[in-house]
Coordinates of C-alpha atoms in Angstrom, one line a residue:
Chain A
X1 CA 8.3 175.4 148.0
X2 CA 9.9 175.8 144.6
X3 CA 9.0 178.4 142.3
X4 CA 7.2 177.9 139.2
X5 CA 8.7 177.4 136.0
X6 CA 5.3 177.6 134.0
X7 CA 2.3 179.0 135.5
X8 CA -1.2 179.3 133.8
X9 CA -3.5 181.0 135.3
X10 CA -7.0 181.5 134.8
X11 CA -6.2 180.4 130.8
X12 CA -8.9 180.3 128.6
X13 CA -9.1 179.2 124.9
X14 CA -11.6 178.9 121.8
X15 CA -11.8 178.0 118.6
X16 CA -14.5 179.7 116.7
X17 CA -17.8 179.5 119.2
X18 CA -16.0 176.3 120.9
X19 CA -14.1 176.5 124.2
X20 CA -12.0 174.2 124.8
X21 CA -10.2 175.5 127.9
X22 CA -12.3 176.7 130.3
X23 CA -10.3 178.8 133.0
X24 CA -7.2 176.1 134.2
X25 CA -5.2 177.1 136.9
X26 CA -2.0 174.9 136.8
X27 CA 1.7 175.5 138.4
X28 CA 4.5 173.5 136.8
X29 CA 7.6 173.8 139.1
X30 CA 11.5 173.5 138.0
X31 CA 12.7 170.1 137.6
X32 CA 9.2 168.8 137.9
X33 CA 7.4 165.5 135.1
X34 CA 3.8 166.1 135.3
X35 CA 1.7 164.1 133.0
X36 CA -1.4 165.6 131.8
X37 CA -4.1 162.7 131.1
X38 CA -7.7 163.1 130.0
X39 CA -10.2 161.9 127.3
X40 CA -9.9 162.9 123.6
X41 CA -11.3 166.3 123.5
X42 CA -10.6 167.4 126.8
X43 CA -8.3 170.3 126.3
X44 CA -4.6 168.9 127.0
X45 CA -3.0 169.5 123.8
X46 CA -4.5 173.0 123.3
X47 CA -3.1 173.3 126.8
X48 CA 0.5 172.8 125.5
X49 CA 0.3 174.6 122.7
X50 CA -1.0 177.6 124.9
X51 CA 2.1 177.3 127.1
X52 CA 5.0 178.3 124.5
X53 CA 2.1 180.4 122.6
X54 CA 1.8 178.2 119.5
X55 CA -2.3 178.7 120.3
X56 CA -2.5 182.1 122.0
X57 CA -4.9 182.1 125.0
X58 CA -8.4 184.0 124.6
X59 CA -8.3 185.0 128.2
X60 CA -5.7 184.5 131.4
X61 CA -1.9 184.0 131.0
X62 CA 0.8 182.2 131.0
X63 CA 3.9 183.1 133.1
X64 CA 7.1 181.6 132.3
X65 CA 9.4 182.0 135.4
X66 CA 7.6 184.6 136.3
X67 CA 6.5 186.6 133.5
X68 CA 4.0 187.1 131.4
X69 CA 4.1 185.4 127.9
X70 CA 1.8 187.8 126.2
X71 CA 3.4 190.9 127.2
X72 CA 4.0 193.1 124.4
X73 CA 8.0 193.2 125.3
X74 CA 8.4 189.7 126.2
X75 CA 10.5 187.9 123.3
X76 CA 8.3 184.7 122.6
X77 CA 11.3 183.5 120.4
X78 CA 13.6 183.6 123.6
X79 CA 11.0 182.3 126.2
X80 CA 10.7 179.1 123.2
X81 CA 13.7 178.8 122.7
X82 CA 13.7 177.5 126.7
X83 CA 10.5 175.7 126.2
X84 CA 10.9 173.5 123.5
X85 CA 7.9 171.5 122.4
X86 CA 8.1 168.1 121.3
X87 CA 5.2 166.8 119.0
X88 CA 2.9 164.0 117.9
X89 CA 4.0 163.9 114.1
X90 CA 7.4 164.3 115.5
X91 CA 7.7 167.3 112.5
X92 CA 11.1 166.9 111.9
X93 CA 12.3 169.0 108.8
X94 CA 12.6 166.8 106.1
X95 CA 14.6 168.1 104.2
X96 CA 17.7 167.7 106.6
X97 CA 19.2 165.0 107.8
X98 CA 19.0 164.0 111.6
X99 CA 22.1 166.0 112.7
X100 CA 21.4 169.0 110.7
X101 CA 18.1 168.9 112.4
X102 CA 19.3 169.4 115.5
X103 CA 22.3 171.7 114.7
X104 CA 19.9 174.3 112.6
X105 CA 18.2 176.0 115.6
X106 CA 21.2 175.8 117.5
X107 CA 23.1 177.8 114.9
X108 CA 19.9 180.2 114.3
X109 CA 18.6 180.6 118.0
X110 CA 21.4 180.1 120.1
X111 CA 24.3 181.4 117.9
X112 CA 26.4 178.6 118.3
X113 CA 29.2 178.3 116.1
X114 CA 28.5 175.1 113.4
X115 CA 31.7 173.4 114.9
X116 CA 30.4 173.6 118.3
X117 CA 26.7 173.0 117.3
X118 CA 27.9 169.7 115.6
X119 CA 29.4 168.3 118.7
X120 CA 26.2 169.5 120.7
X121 CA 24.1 167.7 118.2
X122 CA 26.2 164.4 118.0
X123 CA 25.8 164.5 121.6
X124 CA 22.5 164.7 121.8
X125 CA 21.9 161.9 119.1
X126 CA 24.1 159.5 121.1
X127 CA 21.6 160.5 124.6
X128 CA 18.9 159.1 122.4
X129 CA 20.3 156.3 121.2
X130 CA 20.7 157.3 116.9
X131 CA 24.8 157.4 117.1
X132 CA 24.7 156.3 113.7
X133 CA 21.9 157.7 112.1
X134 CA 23.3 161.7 112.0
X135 CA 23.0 161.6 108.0
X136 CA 20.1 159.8 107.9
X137 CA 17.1 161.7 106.3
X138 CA 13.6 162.1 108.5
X139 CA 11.9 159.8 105.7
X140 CA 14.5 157.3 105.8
X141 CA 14.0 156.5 109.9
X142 CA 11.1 154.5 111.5
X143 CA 8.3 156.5 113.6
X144 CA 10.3 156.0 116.7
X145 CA 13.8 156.9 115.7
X146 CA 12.3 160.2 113.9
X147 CA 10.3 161.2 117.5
X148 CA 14.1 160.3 118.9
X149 CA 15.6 162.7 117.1
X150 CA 13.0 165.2 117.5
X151 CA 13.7 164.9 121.2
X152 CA 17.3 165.3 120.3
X153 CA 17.0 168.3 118.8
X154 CA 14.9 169.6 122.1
X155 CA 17.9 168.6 124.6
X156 CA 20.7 170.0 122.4
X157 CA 18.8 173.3 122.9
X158 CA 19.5 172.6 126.5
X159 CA 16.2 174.2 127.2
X160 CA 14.3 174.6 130.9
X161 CA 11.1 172.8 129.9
X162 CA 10.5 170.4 127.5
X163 CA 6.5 170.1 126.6
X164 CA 5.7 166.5 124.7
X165 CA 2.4 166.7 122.7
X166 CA 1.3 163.0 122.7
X167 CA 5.0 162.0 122.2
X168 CA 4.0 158.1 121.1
X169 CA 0.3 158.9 119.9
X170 CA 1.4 158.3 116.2
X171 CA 3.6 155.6 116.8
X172 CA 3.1 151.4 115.7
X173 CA 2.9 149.6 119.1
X174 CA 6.0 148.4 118.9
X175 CA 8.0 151.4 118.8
X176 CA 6.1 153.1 121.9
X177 CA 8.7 151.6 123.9
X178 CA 11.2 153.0 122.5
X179 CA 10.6 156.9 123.1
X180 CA 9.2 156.1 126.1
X181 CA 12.7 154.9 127.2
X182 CA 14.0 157.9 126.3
X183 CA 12.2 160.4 127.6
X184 CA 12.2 158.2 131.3
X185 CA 15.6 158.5 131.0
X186 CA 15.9 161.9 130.3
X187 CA 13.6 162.6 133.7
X188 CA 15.9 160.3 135.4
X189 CA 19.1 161.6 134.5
X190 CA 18.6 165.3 133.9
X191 CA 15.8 166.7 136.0
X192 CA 14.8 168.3 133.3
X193 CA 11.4 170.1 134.2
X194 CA 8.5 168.3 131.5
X195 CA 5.0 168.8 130.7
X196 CA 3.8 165.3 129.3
X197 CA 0.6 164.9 127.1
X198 CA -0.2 161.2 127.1
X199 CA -2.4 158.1 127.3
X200 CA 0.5 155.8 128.4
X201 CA -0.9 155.1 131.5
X202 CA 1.8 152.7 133.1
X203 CA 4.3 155.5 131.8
X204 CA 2.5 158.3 133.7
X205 CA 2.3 156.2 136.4
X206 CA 6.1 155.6 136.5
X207 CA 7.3 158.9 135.6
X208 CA 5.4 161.0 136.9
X209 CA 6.0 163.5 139.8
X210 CA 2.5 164.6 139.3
X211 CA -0.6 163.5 137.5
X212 CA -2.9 165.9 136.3
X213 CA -6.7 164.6 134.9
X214 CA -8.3 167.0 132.4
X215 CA -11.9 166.7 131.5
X216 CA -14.1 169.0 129.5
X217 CA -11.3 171.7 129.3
X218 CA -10.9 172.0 133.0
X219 CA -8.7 169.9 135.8
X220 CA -10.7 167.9 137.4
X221 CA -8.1 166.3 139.7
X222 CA -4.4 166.2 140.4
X223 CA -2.1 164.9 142.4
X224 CA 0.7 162.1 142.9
X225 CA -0.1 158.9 140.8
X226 CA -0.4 156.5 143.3
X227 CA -2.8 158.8 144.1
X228 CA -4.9 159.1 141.2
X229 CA -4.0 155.9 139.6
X230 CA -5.0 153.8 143.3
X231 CA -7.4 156.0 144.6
X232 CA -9.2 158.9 142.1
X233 CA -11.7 160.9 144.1
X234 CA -13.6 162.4 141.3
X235 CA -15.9 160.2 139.6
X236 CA -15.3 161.2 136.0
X237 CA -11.6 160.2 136.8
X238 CA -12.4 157.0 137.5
X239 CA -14.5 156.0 134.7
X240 CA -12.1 157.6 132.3
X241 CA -9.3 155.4 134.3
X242 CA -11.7 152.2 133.9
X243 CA -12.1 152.8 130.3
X244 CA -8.5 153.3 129.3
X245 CA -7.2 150.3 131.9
X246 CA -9.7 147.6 130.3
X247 CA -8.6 149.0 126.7
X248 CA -4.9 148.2 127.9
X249 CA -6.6 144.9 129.3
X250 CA -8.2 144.1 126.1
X251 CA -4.8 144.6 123.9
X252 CA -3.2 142.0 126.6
X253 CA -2.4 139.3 123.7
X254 CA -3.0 136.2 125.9
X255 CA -6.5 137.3 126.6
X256 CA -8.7 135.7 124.3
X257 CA -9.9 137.8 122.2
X258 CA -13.9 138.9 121.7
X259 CA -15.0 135.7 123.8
X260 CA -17.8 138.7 125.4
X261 CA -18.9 139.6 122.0
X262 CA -19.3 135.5 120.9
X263 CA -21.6 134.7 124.2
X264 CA -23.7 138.0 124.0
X265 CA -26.8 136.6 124.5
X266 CA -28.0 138.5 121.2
X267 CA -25.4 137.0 119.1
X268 CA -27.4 134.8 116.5
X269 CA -28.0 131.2 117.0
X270 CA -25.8 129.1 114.5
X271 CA -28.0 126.5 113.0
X272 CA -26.7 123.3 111.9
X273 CA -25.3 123.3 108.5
X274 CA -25.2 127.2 107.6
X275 CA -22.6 128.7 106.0
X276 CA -23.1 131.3 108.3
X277 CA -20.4 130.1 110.3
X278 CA -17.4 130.7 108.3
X279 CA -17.7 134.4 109.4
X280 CA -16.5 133.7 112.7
X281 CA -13.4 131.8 111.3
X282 CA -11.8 134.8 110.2
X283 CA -9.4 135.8 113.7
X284 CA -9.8 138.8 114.5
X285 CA -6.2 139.7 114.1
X286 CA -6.9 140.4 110.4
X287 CA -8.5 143.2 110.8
X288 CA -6.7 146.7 111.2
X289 CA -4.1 148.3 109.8
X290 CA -1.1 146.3 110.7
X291 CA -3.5 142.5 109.8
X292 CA -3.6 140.8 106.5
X293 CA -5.9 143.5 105.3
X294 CA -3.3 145.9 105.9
X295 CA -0.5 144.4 104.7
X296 CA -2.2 143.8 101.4
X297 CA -3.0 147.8 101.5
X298 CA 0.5 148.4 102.1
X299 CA 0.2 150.0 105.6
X300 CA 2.8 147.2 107.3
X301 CA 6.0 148.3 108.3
X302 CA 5.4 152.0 109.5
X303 CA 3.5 154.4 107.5
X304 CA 3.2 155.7 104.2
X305 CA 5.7 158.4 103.6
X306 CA 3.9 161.1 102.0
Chain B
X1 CA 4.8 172.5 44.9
X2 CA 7.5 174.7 45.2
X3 CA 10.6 172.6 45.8
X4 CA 12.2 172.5 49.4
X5 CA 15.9 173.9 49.7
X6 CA 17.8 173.4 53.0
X7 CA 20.7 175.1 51.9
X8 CA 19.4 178.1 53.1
X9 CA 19.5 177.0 56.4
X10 CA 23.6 177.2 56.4
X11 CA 23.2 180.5 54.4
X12 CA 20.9 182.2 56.8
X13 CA 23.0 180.7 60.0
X14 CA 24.0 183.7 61.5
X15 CA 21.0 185.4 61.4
X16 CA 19.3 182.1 62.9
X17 CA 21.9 182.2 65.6
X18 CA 21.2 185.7 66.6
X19 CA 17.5 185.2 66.8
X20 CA 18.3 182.6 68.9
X21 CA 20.3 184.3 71.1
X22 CA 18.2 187.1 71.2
X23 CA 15.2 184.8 72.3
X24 CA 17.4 182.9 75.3
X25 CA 18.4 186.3 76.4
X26 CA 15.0 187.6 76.6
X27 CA 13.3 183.9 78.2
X28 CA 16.8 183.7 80.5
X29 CA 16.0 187.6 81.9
X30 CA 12.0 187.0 82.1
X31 CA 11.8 183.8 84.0
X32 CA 15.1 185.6 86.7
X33 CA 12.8 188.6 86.9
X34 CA 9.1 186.5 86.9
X35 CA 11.6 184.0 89.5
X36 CA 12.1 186.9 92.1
X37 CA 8.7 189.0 90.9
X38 CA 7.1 185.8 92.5
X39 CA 8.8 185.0 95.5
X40 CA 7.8 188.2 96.1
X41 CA 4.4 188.8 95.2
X42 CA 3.9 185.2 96.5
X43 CA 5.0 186.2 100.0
X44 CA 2.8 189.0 100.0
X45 CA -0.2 186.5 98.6
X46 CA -0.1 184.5 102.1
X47 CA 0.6 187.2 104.1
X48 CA -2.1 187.7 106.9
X49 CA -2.9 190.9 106.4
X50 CA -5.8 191.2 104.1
X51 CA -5.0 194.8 102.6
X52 CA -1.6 192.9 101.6
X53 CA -2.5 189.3 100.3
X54 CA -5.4 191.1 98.3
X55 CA -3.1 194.1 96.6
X56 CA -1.2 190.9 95.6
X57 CA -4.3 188.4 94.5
X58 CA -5.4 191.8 92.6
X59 CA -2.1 191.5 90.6
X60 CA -2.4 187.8 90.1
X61 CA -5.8 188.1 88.5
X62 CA -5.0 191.1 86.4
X63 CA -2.0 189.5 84.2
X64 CA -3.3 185.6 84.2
X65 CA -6.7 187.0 83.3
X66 CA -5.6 188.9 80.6
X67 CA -3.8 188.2 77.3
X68 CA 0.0 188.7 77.6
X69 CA 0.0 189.7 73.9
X70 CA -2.1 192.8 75.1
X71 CA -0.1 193.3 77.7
X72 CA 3.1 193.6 75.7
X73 CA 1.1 195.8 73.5
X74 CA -0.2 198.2 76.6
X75 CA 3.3 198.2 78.1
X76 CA 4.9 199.3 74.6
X77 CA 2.1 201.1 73.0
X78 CA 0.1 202.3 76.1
X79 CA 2.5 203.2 78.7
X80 CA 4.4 206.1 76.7
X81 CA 1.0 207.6 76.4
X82 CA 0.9 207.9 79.9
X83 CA 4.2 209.8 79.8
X84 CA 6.3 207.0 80.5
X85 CA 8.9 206.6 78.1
X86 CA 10.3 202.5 77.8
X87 CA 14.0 202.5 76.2
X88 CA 12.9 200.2 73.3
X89 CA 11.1 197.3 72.5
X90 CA 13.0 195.0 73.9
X91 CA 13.1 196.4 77.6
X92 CA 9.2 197.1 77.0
X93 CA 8.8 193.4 76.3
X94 CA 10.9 192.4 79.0
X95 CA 8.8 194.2 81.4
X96 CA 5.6 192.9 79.8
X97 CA 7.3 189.2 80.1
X98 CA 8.4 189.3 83.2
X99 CA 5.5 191.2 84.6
X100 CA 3.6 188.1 83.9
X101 CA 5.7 185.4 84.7
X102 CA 5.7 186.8 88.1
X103 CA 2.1 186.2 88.6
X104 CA 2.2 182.4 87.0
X105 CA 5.5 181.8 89.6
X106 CA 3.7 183.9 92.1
X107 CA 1.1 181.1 92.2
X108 CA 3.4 178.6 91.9
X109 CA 5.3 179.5 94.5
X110 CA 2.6 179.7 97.0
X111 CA 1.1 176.3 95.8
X112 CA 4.6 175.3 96.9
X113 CA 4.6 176.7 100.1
X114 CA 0.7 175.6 101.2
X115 CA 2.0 172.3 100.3
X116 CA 4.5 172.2 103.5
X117 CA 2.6 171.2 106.5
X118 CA 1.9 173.5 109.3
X119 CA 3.8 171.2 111.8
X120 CA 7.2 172.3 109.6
X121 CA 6.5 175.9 110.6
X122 CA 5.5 175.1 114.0
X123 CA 8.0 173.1 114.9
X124 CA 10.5 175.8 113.5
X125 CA 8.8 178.5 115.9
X126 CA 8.5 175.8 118.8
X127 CA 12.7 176.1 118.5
X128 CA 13.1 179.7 119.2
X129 CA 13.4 180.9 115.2
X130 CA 11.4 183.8 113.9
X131 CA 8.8 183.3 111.6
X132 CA 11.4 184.4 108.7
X133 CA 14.1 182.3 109.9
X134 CA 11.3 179.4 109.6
X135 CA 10.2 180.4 106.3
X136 CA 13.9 180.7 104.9
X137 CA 15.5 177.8 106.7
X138 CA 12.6 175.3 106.8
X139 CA 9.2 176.2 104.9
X140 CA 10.9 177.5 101.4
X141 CA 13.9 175.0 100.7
X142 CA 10.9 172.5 100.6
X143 CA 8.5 174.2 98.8
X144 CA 10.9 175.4 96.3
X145 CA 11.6 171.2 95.5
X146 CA 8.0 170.3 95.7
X147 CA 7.0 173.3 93.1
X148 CA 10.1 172.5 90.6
X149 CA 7.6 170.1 88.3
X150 CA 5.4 173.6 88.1
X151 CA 8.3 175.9 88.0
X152 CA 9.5 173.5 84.9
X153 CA 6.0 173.8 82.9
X154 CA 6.5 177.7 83.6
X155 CA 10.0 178.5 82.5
X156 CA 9.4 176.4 79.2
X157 CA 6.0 178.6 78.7
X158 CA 8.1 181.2 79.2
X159 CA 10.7 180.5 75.8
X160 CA 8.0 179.9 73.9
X161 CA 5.8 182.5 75.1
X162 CA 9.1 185.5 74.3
X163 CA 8.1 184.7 70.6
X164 CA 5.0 187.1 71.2
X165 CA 7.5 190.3 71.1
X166 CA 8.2 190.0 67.8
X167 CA 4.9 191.7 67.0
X168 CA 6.8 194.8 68.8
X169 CA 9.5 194.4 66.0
X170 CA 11.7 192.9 68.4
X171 CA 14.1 190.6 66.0
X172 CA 14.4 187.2 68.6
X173 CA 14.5 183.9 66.4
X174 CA 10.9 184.1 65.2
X175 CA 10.1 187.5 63.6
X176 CA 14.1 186.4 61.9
X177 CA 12.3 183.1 61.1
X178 CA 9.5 184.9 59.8
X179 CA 11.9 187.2 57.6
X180 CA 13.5 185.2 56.1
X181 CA 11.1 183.1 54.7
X182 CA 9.6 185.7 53.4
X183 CA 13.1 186.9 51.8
X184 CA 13.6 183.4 50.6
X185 CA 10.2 182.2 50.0
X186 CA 10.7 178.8 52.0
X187 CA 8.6 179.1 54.7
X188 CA 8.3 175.2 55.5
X189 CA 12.0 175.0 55.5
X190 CA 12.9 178.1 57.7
X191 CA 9.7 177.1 60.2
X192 CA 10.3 173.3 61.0
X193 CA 14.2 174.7 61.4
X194 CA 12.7 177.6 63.8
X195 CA 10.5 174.8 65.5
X196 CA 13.3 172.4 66.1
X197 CA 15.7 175.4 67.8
X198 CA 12.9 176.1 70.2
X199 CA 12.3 172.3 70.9
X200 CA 16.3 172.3 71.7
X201 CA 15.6 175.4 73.8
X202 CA 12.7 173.9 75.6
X203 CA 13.9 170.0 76.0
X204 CA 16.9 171.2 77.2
X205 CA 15.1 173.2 80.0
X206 CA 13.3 170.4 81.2
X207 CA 16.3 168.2 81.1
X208 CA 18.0 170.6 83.4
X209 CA 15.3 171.1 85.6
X210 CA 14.7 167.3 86.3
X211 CA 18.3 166.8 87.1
X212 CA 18.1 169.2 89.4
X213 CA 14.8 167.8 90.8
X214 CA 16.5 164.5 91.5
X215 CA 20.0 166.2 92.5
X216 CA 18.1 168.0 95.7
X217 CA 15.1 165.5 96.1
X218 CA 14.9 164.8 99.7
X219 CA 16.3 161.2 100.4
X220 CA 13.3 159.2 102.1
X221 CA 10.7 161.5 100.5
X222 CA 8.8 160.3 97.4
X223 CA 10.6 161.2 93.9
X224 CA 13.9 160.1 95.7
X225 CA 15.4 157.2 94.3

């Protein structure tokens, strides 16, 4: 068996009086894509964020290739710096452009020389498919090419793991593809080992070596994802999997759409005549942020730059 | 009604023009000394340690709560009492000046740096830096543009605010304004001229400063073009 590249043991962590991780015991090996799935509020992103240190753990450890993150002469900058985090706002510095993004840490970190760094960066942003954006500013790329770039700057670092934190969660539908392209590619081509926080369930399911189900800050199950996908044995698995499939059901757009809600028994009678009918006439596709409703409130076409 | 004569004005020039230079001397120096003063003290205001970021609130407080004529006064007046001597009036008001323009920018610089969202820092740390390499590579170049507008307001308190050491008999443009219209009994005439050199002083400040606001405003970021 391969050794572990990340290994958390017995890792506990709260917030005030509120523990979110209760004691997980998880081995990530070299080259390995596990995909950490789980209802909101279960623990997976505080999970992460324990593994390079960005939340440090009440109890237990973490062991990076074998040693001990929160030893007192451990470097934490140097065991990041070959665990590079990628994130749900993406949190590219804006105030560089996309190249300069990617060159900065490699210049700082790694002491690479800016000529070198440069080519390293340019390389990265044609991996990820932004050859032509290098001197474009964060604000002035869509969701998807900024979370692009923010990968970028993670395999220019040529790092050993790369943890995503809900890579697509802030994303508009449309651009989920995208990123998820990328970072299937990346698993394909590189064997880069990766830690993936997500509720892309037919990208888990693809990409994964291993699927790992989180409820309640502990595991509850793991294993391949034919496995748990086909065939979950724990019961809280299965009902978060039911939930999350029919939601993906639901946003199928040749389903009709609320035909349940219209022939709930409950639903009020329409008598001949009333007004009361005009309500249903408005489709259901104006509502939310990316509707008619939304476009009046400005939310269309990606979100507001702050 | 005493009749107005401007031709003082050309007759008193020089003296107008040394009081002038006198009082951008004394705002230039104050707002480079308040400039670092603040960085610093600002740094120390969000530091973790409670000791540190209190020692520094402490400071804040003590020369925003209190009026910076007194404090000119108590760094003049006071301070040789205590056995230390200050060189003259001018370095005394220098000191007092700057002393408080550190707090205001102290302020202002945190504001600025509170204002960059965690994730910056984060993500900076997530990359291998060290916290300082985050805060000078990432976390200050941005709050230094999204505090300019503040840092603007301060700097133009600031030239006005250097008239106050003429009360130590420091001879910037407005104790000479206030001469000579006593010498020449045309106070209207000497003032509105006074007035308009620190409006040219001040308007050209905040000319400078939003230039520079839109020459390093991030492009994609609001207050870009």
């Amino acid at each position: 068996m391969a050794t572990p590249i990340i290994e958390c043991i017995d890792l506990h962590k709260s917030f005030a009086d509120h523990e979110v991780l209760k004691g997980i015991n998880l081995k990530i090996l070299t080259n390995e894509v596990v995909v950490i799935i789980g209802p909101s509020g279960s623990g997976k992103s505080t999970l992460l964020r324990c593994m390079n240190l960005l939340n440090e753990p009440t109890a237990g450890k973490v062991l990076f290739e074998g040693y001990d993150t929160s030893a007192k002469d451990i470097d934490i900058n140097a065991v990041r710096s070959r665990m590079n985090m990628v994130f749900q706002n993406f949190n590219l510095f804006m105030h560089l452009t996309a190249l300069e993004n990617i060159t900065l840490a490699l210049q700082k970190v790694k002491k690479v020389p800016k000529k070198e760094a440069i080519v390293l960066a340019t390389e990265a942003l044609n991996r990820v498919g932004l050859t032509d954006k290098e001197n474009a500013f964060p604000g002035q790329l869509s969701g998807g090419q900024q979370q692009r770039v923010a990968i970028a700057r993670c395999v220019a670092m040529q790092p050993d793991a790369i943890l995503f934190d809900e890579p697509t969660s802030a994303l508009d539908p449309e651009l989920i593809g995208e990123v998820l392209d990328v970072i299937k590619h990346l698993a394909e081509t590189t064997g880069m080992t990766m830690v993936v926080v997500t509720h892309e369930m037919g990208f888990a399911r693809e990409v994964a070596d291993r699927v790992v189900v989180m409820d309640d800050g502990l595991i509850i199950e793991e294993g391949p994802p034919n496995e748990i996908f086909v065939n979950p044995k724990n019961e809280r698995t299965r009902i978060f999997l039911r939930r999350v499939l029919k939601e993906i059901d639901d946003m199928d757009p040749l389903k009709p759409k609320y035909e349940g809600v219209t022939l709930e028994p409950e639903a009020p009678s329409v008598t001949f005549g009333e007004p009361q009918m005009m309500k249903d006439e408005n489709p259901p596709s104006d509502q939310g942020p990316s509707g008619t409703l939304g476009r009046w409130f400005g939310f269309r076409g990606g979100r507001k730059k702050k | 009604m005493v009749e107005m004569d401007w031709s003082i004005i050309p007759e008193y020039f020089d003296a107008f023009m040394r009081g002038l230079t006198l009082t951008v001397e004394i705002a230039v120096i104050s707002i480079i000394l308040g400039f670092i003063g603040g960085i610093l003290i600002g740094m120390l205001r969000i530091s973790k340690n409670p000791f540190v970021s209190g020692l520094s609130s402490i400071y804040v407080e003590a020369f925003r709560g209190t009026p910076l004529l007194i404090q000119i006064f108590l760094v003049y007046l006071g301070l040789p009492q205590l056995g230390i001597e200050v060189e003259s009036a001018l370095v005394a008001g220098l000191i007092a000046l700057s002393a408080n323009s550190a707090a205001y920018q102290a302020e202002i610089f945190r504001g600025g740096v509170q204002s960059i969202p965690k994730g910056q820092m984060e993500a900076a740390r997530s990359l291998g830096m060290t916290h300082n390499q985050s805060m000078a590579n990432v976390v200050i170049p941005q709050a230094l543009r999204n505090a300019l507008p503040a840092y603007t307001n301060e700097f133009i308190t600031m030239i006005k605010d250097s008239s106050l050491v003429m009360t130590i008999g420091v001879l910037e443009l407005t104790l000479t304004g206030k001469l000579i219209s006593a010498e020449t009994a045309q106070p209207f005439v000497v003032l509105i001229f006074v007035a308009i050199l620190y409006f040219i002083l001040t308007f050209s400040t905040s000319r400078v400063l939003r230039y520079v606001e839109k020459r390093f405003a991030i492009p994609g970021m609001m207050g870009s073009e």
